[in-house]
Coordinates of C-alpha atoms in Angstrom, one line a residue:
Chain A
X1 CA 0.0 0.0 0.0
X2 CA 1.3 3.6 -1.0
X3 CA 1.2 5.6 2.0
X4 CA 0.3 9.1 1.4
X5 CA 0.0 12.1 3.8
X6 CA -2.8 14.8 3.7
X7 CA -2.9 17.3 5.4
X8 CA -6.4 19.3 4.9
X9 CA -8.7 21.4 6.7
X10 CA -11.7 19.1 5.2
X11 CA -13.1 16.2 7.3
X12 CA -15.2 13.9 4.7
X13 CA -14.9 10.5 5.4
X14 CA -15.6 7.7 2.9
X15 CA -15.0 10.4 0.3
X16 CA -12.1 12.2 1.1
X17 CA -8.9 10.6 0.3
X18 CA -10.4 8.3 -1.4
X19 CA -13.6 7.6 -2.5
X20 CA -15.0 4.6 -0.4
X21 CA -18.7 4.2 -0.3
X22 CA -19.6 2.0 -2.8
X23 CA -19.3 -1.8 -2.1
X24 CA -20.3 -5.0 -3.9
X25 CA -23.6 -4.0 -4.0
X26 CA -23.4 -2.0 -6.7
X27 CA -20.7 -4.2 -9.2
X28 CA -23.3 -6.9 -7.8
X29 CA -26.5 -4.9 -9.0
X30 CA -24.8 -3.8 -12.2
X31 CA -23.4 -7.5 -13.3
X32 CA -27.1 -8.9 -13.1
X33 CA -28.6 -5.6 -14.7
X34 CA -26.2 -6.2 -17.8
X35 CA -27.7 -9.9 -17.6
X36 CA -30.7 -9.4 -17.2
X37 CA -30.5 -7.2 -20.5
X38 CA -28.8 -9.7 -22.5
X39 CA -31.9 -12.6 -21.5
X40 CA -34.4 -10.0 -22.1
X41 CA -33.0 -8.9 -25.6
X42 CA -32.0 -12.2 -26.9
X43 CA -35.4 -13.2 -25.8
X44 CA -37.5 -10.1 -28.0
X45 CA -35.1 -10.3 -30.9
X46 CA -35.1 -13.7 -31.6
X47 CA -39.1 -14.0 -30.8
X48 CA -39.7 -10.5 -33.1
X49 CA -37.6 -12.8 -35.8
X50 CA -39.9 -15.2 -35.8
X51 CA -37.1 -17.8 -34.0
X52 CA -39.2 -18.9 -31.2
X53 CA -39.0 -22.5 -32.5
X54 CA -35.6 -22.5 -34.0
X55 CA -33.9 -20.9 -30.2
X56 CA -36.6 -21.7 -27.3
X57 CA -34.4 -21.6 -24.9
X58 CA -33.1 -17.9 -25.3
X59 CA -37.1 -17.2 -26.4
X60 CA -39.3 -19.0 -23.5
X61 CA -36.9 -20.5 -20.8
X62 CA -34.0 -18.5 -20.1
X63 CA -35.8 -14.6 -19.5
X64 CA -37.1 -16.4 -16.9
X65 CA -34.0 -15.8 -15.2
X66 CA -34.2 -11.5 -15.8
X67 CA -36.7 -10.8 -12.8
X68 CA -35.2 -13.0 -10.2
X69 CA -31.8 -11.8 -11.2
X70 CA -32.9 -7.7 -11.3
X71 CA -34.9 -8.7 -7.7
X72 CA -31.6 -9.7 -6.5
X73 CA -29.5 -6.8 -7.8
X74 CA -32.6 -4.2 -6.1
X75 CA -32.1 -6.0 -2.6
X76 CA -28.5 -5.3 -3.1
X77 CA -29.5 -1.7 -3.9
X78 CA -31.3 -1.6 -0.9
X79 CA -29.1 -2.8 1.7
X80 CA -26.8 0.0 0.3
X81 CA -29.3 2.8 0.7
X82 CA -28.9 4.8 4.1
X83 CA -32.6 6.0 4.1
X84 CA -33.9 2.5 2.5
X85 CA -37.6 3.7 3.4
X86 CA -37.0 6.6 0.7
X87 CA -36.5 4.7 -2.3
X88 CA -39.7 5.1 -3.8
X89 CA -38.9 8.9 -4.2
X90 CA -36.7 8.3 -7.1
X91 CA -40.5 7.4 -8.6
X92 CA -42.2 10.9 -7.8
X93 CA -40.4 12.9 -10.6
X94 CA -38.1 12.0 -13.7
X95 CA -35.3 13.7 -14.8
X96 CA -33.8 13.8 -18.2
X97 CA -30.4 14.4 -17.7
X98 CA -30.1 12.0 -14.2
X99 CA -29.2 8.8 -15.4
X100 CA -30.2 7.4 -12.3
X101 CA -33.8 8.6 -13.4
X102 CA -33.5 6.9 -16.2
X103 CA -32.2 3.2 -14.4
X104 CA -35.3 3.6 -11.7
X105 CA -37.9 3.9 -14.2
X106 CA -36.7 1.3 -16.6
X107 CA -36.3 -0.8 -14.0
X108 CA -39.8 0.2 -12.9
X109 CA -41.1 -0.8 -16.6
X110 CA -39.1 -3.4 -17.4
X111 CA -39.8 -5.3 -14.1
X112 CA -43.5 -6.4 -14.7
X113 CA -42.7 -7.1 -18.2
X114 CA -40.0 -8.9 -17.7
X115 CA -42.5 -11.0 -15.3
X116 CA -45.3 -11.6 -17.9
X117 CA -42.9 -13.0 -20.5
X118 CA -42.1 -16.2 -18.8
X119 CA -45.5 -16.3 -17.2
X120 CA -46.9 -16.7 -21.1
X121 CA -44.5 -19.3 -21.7
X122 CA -45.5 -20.9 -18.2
X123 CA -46.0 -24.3 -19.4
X124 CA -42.5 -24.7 -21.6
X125 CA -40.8 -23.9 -18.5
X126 CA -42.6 -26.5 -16.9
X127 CA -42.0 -29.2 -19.4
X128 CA -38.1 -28.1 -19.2
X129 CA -37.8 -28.4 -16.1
X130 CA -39.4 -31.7 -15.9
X131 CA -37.2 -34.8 -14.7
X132 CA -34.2 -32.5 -13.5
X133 CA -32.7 -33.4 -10.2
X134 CA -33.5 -30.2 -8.4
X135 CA -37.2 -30.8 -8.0
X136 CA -38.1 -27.4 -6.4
X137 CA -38.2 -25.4 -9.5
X138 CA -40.7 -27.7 -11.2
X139 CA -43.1 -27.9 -7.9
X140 CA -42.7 -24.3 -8.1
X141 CA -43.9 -24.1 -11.8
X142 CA -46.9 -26.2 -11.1
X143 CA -47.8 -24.4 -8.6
X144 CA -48.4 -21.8 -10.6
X145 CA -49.9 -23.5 -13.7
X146 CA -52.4 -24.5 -10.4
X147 CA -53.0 -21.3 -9.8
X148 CA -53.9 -20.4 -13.4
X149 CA -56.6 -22.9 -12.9
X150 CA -57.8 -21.9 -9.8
X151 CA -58.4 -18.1 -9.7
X152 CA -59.7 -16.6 -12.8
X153 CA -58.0 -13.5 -12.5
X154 CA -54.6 -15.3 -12.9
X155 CA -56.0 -17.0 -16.1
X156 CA -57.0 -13.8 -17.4
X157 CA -53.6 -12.1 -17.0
X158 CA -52.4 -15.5 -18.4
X159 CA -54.3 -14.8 -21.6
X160 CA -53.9 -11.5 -21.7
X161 CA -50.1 -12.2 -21.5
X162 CA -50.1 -14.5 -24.6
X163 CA -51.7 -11.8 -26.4
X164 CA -49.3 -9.1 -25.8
X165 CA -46.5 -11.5 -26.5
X166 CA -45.7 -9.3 -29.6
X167 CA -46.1 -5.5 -28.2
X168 CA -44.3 -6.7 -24.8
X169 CA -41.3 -8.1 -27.0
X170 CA -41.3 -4.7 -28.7
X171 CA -40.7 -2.5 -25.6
X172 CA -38.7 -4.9 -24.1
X173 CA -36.3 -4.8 -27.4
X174 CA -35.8 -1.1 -26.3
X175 CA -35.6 -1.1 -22.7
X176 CA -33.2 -4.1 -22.4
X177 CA -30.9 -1.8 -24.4
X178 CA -31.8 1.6 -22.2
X179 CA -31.0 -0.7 -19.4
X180 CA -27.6 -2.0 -20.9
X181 CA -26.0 1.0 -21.4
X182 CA -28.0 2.7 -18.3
X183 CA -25.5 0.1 -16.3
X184 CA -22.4 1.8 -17.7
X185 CA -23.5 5.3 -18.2
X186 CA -24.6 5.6 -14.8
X187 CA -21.2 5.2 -13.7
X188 CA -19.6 7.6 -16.8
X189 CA -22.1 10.4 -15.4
X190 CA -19.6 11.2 -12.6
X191 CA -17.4 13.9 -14.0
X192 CA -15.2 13.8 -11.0
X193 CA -13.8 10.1 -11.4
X194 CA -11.4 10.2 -14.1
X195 CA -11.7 6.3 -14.9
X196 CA -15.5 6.0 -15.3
X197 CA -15.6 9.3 -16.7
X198 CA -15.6 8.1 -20.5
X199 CA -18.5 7.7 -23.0
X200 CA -17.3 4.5 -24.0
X201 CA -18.7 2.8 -20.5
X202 CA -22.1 2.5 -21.8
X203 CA -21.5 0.7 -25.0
X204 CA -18.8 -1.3 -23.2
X205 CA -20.9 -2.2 -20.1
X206 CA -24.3 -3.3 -22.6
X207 CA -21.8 -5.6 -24.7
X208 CA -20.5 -7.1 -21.6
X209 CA -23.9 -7.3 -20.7
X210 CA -25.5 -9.0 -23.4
X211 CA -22.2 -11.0 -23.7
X212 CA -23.3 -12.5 -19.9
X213 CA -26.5 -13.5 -21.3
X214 CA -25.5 -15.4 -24.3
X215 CA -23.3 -17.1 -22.0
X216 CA -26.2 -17.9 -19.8
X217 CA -28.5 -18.8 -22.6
X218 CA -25.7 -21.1 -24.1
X219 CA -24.8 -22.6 -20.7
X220 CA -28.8 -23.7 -20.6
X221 CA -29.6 -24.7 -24.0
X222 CA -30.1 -28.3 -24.5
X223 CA -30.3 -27.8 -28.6
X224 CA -26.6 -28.4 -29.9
X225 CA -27.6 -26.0 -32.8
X226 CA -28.7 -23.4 -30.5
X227 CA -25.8 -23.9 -28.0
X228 CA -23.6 -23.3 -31.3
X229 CA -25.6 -20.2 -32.3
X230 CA -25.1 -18.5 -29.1
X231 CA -21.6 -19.6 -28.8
X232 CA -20.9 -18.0 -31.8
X233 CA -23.0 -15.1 -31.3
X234 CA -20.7 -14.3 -27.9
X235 CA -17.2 -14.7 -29.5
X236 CA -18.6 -11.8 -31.9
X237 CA -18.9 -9.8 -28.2
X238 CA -16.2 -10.7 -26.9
X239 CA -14.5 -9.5 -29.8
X240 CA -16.0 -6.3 -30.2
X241 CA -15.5 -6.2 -25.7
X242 CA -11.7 -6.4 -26.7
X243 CA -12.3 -3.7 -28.9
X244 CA -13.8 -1.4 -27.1
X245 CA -11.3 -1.7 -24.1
X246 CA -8.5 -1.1 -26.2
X247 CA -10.0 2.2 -27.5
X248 CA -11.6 3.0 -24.1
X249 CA -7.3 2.8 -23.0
X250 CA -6.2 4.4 -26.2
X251 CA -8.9 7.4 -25.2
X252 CA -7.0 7.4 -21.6
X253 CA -4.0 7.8 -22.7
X254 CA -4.5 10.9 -25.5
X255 CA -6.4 12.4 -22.4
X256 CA -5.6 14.9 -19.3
X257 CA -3.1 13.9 -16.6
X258 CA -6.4 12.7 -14.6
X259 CA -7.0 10.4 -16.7
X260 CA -3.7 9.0 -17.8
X261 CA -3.1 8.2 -14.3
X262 CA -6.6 6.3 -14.3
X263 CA -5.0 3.9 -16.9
X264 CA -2.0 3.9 -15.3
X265 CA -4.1 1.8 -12.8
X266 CA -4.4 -0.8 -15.3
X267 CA -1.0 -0.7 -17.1
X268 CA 1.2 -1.6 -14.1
X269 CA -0.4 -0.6 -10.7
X270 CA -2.6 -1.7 -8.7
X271 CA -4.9 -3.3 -10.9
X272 CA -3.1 -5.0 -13.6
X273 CA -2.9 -8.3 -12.9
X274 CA -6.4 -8.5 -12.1
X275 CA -7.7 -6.8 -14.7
X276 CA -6.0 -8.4 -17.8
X277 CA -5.2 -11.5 -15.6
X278 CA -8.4 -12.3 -14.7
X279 CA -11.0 -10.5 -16.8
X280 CA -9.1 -9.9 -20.0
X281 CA -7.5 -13.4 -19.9
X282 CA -9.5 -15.6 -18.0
X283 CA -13.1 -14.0 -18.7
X284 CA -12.7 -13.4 -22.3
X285 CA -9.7 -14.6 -24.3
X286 CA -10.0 -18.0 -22.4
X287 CA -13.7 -18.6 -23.0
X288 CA -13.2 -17.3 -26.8
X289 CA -10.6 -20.2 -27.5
X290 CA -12.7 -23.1 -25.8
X291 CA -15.6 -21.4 -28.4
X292 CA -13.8 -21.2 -31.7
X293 CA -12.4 -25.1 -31.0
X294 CA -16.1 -26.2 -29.9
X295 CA -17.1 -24.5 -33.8
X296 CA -14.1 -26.6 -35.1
X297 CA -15.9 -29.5 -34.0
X298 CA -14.1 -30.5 -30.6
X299 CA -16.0 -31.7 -27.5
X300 CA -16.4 -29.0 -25.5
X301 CA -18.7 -29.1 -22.3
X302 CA -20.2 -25.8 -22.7
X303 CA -20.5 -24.8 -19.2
X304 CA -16.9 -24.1 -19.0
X305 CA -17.0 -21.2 -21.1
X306 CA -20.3 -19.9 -19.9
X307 CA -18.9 -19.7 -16.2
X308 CA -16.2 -18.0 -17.0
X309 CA -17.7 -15.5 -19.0
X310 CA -20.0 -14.8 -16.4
X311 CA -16.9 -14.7 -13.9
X312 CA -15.6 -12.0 -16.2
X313 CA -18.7 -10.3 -16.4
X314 CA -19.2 -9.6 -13.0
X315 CA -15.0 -9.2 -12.4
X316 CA -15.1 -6.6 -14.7
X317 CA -18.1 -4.5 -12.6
X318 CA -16.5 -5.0 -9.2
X319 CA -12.7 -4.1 -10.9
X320 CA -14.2 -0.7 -12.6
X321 CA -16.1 0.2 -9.8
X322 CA -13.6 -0.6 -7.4
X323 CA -10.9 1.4 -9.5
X324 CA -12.8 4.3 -10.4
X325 CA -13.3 5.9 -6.5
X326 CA -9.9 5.7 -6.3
X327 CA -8.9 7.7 -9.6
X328 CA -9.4 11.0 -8.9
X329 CA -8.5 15.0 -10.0
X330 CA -7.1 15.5 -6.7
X331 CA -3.2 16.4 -7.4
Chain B
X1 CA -14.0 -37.2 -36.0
X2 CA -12.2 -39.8 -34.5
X3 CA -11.8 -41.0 -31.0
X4 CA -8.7 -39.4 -29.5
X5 CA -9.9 -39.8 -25.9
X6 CA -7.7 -43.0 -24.9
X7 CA -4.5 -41.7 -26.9
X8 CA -1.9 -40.4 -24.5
X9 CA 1.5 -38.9 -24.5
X10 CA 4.0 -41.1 -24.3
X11 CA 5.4 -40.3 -20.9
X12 CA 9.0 -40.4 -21.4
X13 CA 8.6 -38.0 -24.1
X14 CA 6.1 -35.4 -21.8
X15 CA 8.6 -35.8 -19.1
X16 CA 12.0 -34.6 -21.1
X17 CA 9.3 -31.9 -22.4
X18 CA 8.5 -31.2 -19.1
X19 CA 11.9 -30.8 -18.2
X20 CA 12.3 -28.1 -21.1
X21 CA 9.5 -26.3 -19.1
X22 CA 11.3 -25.9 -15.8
X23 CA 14.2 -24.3 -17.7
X24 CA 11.9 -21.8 -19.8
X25 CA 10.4 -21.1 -16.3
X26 CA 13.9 -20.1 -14.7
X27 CA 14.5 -18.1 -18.2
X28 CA 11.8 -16.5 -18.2
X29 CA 10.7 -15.6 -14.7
X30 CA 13.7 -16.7 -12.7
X31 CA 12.2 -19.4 -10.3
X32 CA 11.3 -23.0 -10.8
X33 CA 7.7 -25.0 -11.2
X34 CA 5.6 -25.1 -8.2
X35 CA 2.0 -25.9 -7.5
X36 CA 1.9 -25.4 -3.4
X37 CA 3.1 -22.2 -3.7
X38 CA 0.4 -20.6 -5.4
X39 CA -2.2 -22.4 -2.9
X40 CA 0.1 -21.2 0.1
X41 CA 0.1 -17.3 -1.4
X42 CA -4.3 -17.7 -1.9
X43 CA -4.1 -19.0 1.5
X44 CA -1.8 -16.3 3.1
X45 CA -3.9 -13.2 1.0
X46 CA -7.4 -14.5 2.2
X47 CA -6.2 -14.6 5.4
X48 CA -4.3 -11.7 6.0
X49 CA -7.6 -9.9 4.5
X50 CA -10.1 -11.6 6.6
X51 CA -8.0 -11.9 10.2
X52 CA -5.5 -8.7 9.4
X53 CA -4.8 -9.1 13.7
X54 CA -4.7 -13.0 13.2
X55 CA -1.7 -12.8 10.8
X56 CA 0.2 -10.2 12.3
X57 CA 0.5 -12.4 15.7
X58 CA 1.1 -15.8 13.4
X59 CA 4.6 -16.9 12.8
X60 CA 3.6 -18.3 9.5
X61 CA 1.2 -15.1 8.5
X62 CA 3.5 -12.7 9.8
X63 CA 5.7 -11.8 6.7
X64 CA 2.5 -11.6 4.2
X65 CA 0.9 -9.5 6.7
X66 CA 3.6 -7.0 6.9
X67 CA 5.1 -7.1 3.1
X68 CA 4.3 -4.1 1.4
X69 CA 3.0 -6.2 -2.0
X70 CA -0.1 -8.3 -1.8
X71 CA 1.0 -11.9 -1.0
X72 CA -0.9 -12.9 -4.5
X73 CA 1.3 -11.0 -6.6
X74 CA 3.7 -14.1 -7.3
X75 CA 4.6 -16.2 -10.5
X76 CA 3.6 -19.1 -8.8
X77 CA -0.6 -18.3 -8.6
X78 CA -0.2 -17.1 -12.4
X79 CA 1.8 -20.3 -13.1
X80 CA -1.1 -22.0 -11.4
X81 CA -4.3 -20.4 -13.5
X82 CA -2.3 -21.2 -16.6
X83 CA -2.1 -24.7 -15.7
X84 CA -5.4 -25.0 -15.0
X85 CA -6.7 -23.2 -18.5
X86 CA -3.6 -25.1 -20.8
X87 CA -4.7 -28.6 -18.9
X88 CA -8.2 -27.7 -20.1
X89 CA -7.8 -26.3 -23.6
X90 CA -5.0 -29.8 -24.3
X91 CA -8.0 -32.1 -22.6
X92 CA -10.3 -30.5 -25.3
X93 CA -7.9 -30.8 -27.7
X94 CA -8.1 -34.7 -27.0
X95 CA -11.4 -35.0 -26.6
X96 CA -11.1 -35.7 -22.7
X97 CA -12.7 -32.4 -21.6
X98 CA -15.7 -33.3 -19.8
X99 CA -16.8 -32.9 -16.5
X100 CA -17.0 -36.2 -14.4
X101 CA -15.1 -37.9 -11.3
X102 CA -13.6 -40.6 -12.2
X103 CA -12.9 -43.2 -9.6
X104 CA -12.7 -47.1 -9.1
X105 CA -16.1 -48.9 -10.0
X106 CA -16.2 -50.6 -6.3
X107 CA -16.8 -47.1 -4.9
X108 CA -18.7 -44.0 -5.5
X109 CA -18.6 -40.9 -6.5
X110 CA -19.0 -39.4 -2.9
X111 CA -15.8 -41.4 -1.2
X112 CA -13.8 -41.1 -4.3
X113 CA -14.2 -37.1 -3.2
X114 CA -14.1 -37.4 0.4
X115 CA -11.1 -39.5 -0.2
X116 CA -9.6 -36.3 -2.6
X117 CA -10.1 -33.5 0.1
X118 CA -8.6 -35.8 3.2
X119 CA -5.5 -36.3 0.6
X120 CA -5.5 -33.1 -0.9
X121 CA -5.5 -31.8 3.0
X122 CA -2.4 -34.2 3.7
X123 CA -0.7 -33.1 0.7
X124 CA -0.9 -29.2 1.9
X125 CA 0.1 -29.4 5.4
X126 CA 2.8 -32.2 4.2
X127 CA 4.2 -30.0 1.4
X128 CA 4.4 -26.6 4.3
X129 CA 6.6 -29.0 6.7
X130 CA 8.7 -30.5 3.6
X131 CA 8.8 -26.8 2.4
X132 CA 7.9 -27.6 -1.2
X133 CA 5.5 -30.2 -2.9
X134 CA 6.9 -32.3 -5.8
X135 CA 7.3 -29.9 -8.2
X136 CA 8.5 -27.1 -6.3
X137 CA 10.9 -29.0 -3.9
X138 CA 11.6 -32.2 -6.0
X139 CA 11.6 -30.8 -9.7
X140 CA 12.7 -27.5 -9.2
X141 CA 15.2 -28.5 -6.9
X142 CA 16.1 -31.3 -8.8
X143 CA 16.8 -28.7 -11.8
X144 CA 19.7 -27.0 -9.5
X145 CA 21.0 -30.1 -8.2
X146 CA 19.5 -29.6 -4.6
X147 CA 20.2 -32.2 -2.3
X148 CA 17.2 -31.7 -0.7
X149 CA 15.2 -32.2 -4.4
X150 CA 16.2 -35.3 -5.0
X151 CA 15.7 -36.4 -1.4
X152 CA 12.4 -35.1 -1.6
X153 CA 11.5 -36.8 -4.9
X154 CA 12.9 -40.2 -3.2
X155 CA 10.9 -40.0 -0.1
X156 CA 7.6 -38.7 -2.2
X157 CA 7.9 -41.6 -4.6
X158 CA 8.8 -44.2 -1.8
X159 CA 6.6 -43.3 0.8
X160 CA 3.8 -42.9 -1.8
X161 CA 4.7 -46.8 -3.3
X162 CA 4.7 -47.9 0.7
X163 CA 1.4 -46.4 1.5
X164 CA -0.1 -47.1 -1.6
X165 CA -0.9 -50.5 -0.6
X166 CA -2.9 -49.6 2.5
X167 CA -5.5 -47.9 0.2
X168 CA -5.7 -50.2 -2.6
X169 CA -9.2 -51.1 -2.0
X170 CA -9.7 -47.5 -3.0
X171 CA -8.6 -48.1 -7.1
X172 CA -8.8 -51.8 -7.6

């Protein structure tokens, strides 16, 4: 550790030397966000394509996966608010320019619709599901199919649900992508952290994003063509990932001294090994090479690259957010 | 394609190329092999970041708690993670890559692992008294004619041939 003394008249914990209030919540609640995007645009494009037979997993089973994961990220959310009883404030106005405005009411859209999807495709979760060895997601399932019968008012919004397949997919389309680059821009918003302080965060973080839920949709697809269509839909990310962090660098390094000494973070302190050690190396170039041989026709089991794309995934949040309080324009 | 799964290396031939290995390692990042070591340096970072008071008072914390450079920040734990990658890209490369436990058929899965971690467990704490495991203390020190390497490598071979018999039932 670099010792450093400062000597100031200013008393603001957490934020002054360094800026230390963020935690794992948020790399936590910004990982699933950026998967829950990639489920819930896979599962639109492909179903406004007319694919719904030819992928059914990334169409009816995986987005199944987006509310429980975005439930998860807002309890993460929650336990980091001070005032946690306040939250539904964000909801009484919307700002244009706050891109925290933006994230609350997306989420706020997306939520329910990212609910009703699966619900319309209740009974193809069910049958995949059927026979696994965890039984408590199938009792679950029928449950709910139980519930369908039971109460009218269940199988109305049941109907209703299948109906709407086809506007829901449309809106959806858009706000998995608001909510994609929401994850990145809300960070790139802050003009006083040098590292997250670049445009190229939100395009980056909804790549990554959408990377994450090929992977997941891969890593649950029983089809072998459909495994092989995802797996070759993510090395396309993780290429164009590559690309975008070697520019989001190159943009560092013809920038202010701030910002140069952000990258300098990356290209021999702190953060080096980590970052191109385990995220670069490990979360993408790794996975990428167990893809291209699988597409050459080797025997791959699939879950290897899926995990460690989703290791990467949620590295690279808790490495950029964990980086970024500490870069600073205080020199 | 055709079935590669059963085809191995000859082993005299992976073993003079293994040899090659330990001498690109000193080239290139002036120590040996190891495989220990980078489960030691995990071992000291975790705990000097969960029990900072714990490690300071420890005789075997102590010099990881007070170095100035995280404890993880060693050849060995890189060595390690591109073991673990190259082992699986070369088992998909032969067709072995799968995910499985493979074990004797007059046991099961479960003892075949319980078995694992109980030897695995002996083969850390052994490998921190012996100061090494067989490729740190017997290969590499093999490699610059330690006396100690080739003494380990003798006692790890023999002790492992003597003890071997007690837990046949285990394989065959």
């Amino acid at each position: 550790m670099k010792e450093e003394l400062f000597v100031s008249g200013r008393d603001i914990p957490f934020i002054d030397p360094v800026l230390h209030i963020w935690h794992w919540q948020i790399p936590l609640y910004l990982f699933v966000g950026g998967l829950a995007a990639g489920l819930i645009f896979f599962a639109s494009y492909f179903f406004l394509k007319g694919d719904e037979n030819k992928y059914p997993v990334a169409v009816k089973i995986a987005p199944f996966l987006a509310p429980i994961v975005i439930v998860l990220g807002l309890i993460a959310l929650v336990v980091d608010l001070r005032h946690p009883a306040y939250f539904w404030q964000l909801y009484t106005n919307f700002r244009i320019v706050s891109p925290m405005s933006w994230g609350a009411w997306t989420l706020g859209a997306i939520m329910p619709l990212s609910i009703l999807w699966p619900f319309s495709y209740i009974y193809d979760i069910k049958d995949y599901f059927d026979g696994r060895l965890c039984k408590m997601p199938f009792k679950l399932i029928s449950w709910v199919i139980k519930m369908i019968d039971r109460y009218w008012i269940i199988k109305w919004i049941y109907d209703w649900s299948i109906k709407l397949r086809k506007p829901i997919a449309i809106i959806n389309l858009v706000l998995s992508i608001v909510l994609g680059v929401y994850t990145g821009i809300l960070l790139s918003a802050f003009n006083a952290r040098p590292l997250w302080n670049t445009s190229i965060l939100g395009p980056l973080f909804l790549v990554s994003g959408i990377s994450t839920g090929a992977a997941a949709i891969m890593w649950m697809a029983k089809d072998h063509n459909e495994k092989i269509a995802f797996s070759k839909i993510d090395l396309m990310l993780i290429g164009v990932e590559l690309f975008f962090i070697i520019h989001m660098f190159m943009g560092f390094l013809a920038s202010s001294a701030v910002q140069q000494e952000a990258a300098a973070l990356f290209l021999g302190g702190e953060f080096t090994a980590v970052f191109w050690g385990f995220f670069v190396f490990a979360g993408l170039i790794f996975p990428a090479i167990m893809e291209i041989m699988e597409l050459y026709g080797y025997k791959i089991p699939i879950s290897i690259p899926a995990f460690f794309i989703l290791f990467g995934g949620a590295l690279f949040r808790f490495i950029m957010v964990d980086a970024g309080q500490i870069t600073r324009f205080l020199y | 394609m055709e079935d590669k799964s059963k085809k191995y290396m000859n082993p005299y031939l992976a073993g003079v190329i293994l040899g090659f290995i330990i001498m690109a390692a000193f080239f290139f990042s002036g120590e040996g092999i190891g495989g220990s070591g980078a489960f030691k340096d995990v071992v000291k970072t975790t705990v000097t970041s969960v029990a900072p008071e714990y490690s300071v008072n420890s005789h075997y914390f102590k010099s990881a708690a007070e170095s100035e450079k995280s404890p993880i920040k060693t050849w060995l734990v890189f060595e390690i993670l591109g073991v673990l990658m190259g082992a699986a890209i070369s088992g998909a490369f032969a067709g072995r890559l799968t995910l499985k436990v493979e074990h004797s058929p007059k046991i099961t899965s479960k003892t075949r692992i319980i078995f694992a971690i109980l030897g695995g467990m002996l083969f850390g704490i052994g490998s921190q008294l012996g100061r090494g495991c067989t490729s740190g203390a017997g290969l590499s020190g093999m490699a610059v004619m330690s006396v100690s390497g080739f003494l380990a490598v003798g006692v790890i071979f023999g002790s492992g041939y003597l003890f071997a018999w007690f837990f046949k039932k285990l394989w065959i």
